Amino acid sequence: MDIALGAAVRIRRRTIGMSQEALAEQCGVSFQQIQKYENGANRISFSRLVQISRALRCRVTDLMDVFDGADKETAEDLDLLTRMRTPGALELLTGFEKLPPDVRSSLVSLVRTLSNQQAAQAAKQAVPA
């Protein structure tokens, strides 16, 4: 849950174009502390969550939406939020949204091909000769 909440904070912060430093300043903590919250390394207290949501100009419940719904949906949301923490994921998604549909389709095909080739190489190296 800490990881999911931290990822939700990171996504919201990046969506509105706020730096970790700016969020930290508004909350009265160091940017390293914001990093720890976003990575799920440190638990966010409720009072700190209220400060963060105010700084991010959203409701506390907006950040906690990931916990709503059935267990399967929550697991899928947590998986998505974990993936969004991958360095470069948000930048890729932002650029991807701006592409025309045919270019998006081609890009998805390219990424599938590259990841399949990578998986095949890894499997080949894992099997002793």
mmCIF file of C-alpha atoms in Angstrom, residues 2-3 35-43:
data_model
loop_
_atom_site.group_PDB
_atom_site.id
_atom_site.type_symbol
_atom_site.label_atom_id
_atom_site.label_comp_id
_atom_site.label_asym_id
_atom_site.label_seq_id
_atom_site.Cartn_x
_atom_site.Cartn_y
_atom_site.Cartn_z
ATOM 1 C CA ASP A 2 2.862 2.381 0.740
ATOM 2 C CA ILE A 3 4.265 1.821 -2.733
ATOM 3 C CA GLN A 35 11.590 10.537 -2.777
ATOM 4 C CA LYS A 36 11.172 8.041 0.046
ATOM 5 C CA TYR A 37 7.412 8.624 0.137
ATOM 6 C CA GLU A 38 7.123 8.216 -3.626
ATOM 7 C CA ASN A 39 9.182 5.021 -3.626
ATOM 8 C CA GLY A 40 7.192 3.555 -0.746
ATOM 9 C CA ALA A 41 10.290 3.365 1.452
ATOM 10 C CA ASN A 42 8.643 5.589 4.089
ATOM 11 C CA ARG A 43 4.996 5.465 5.106
#
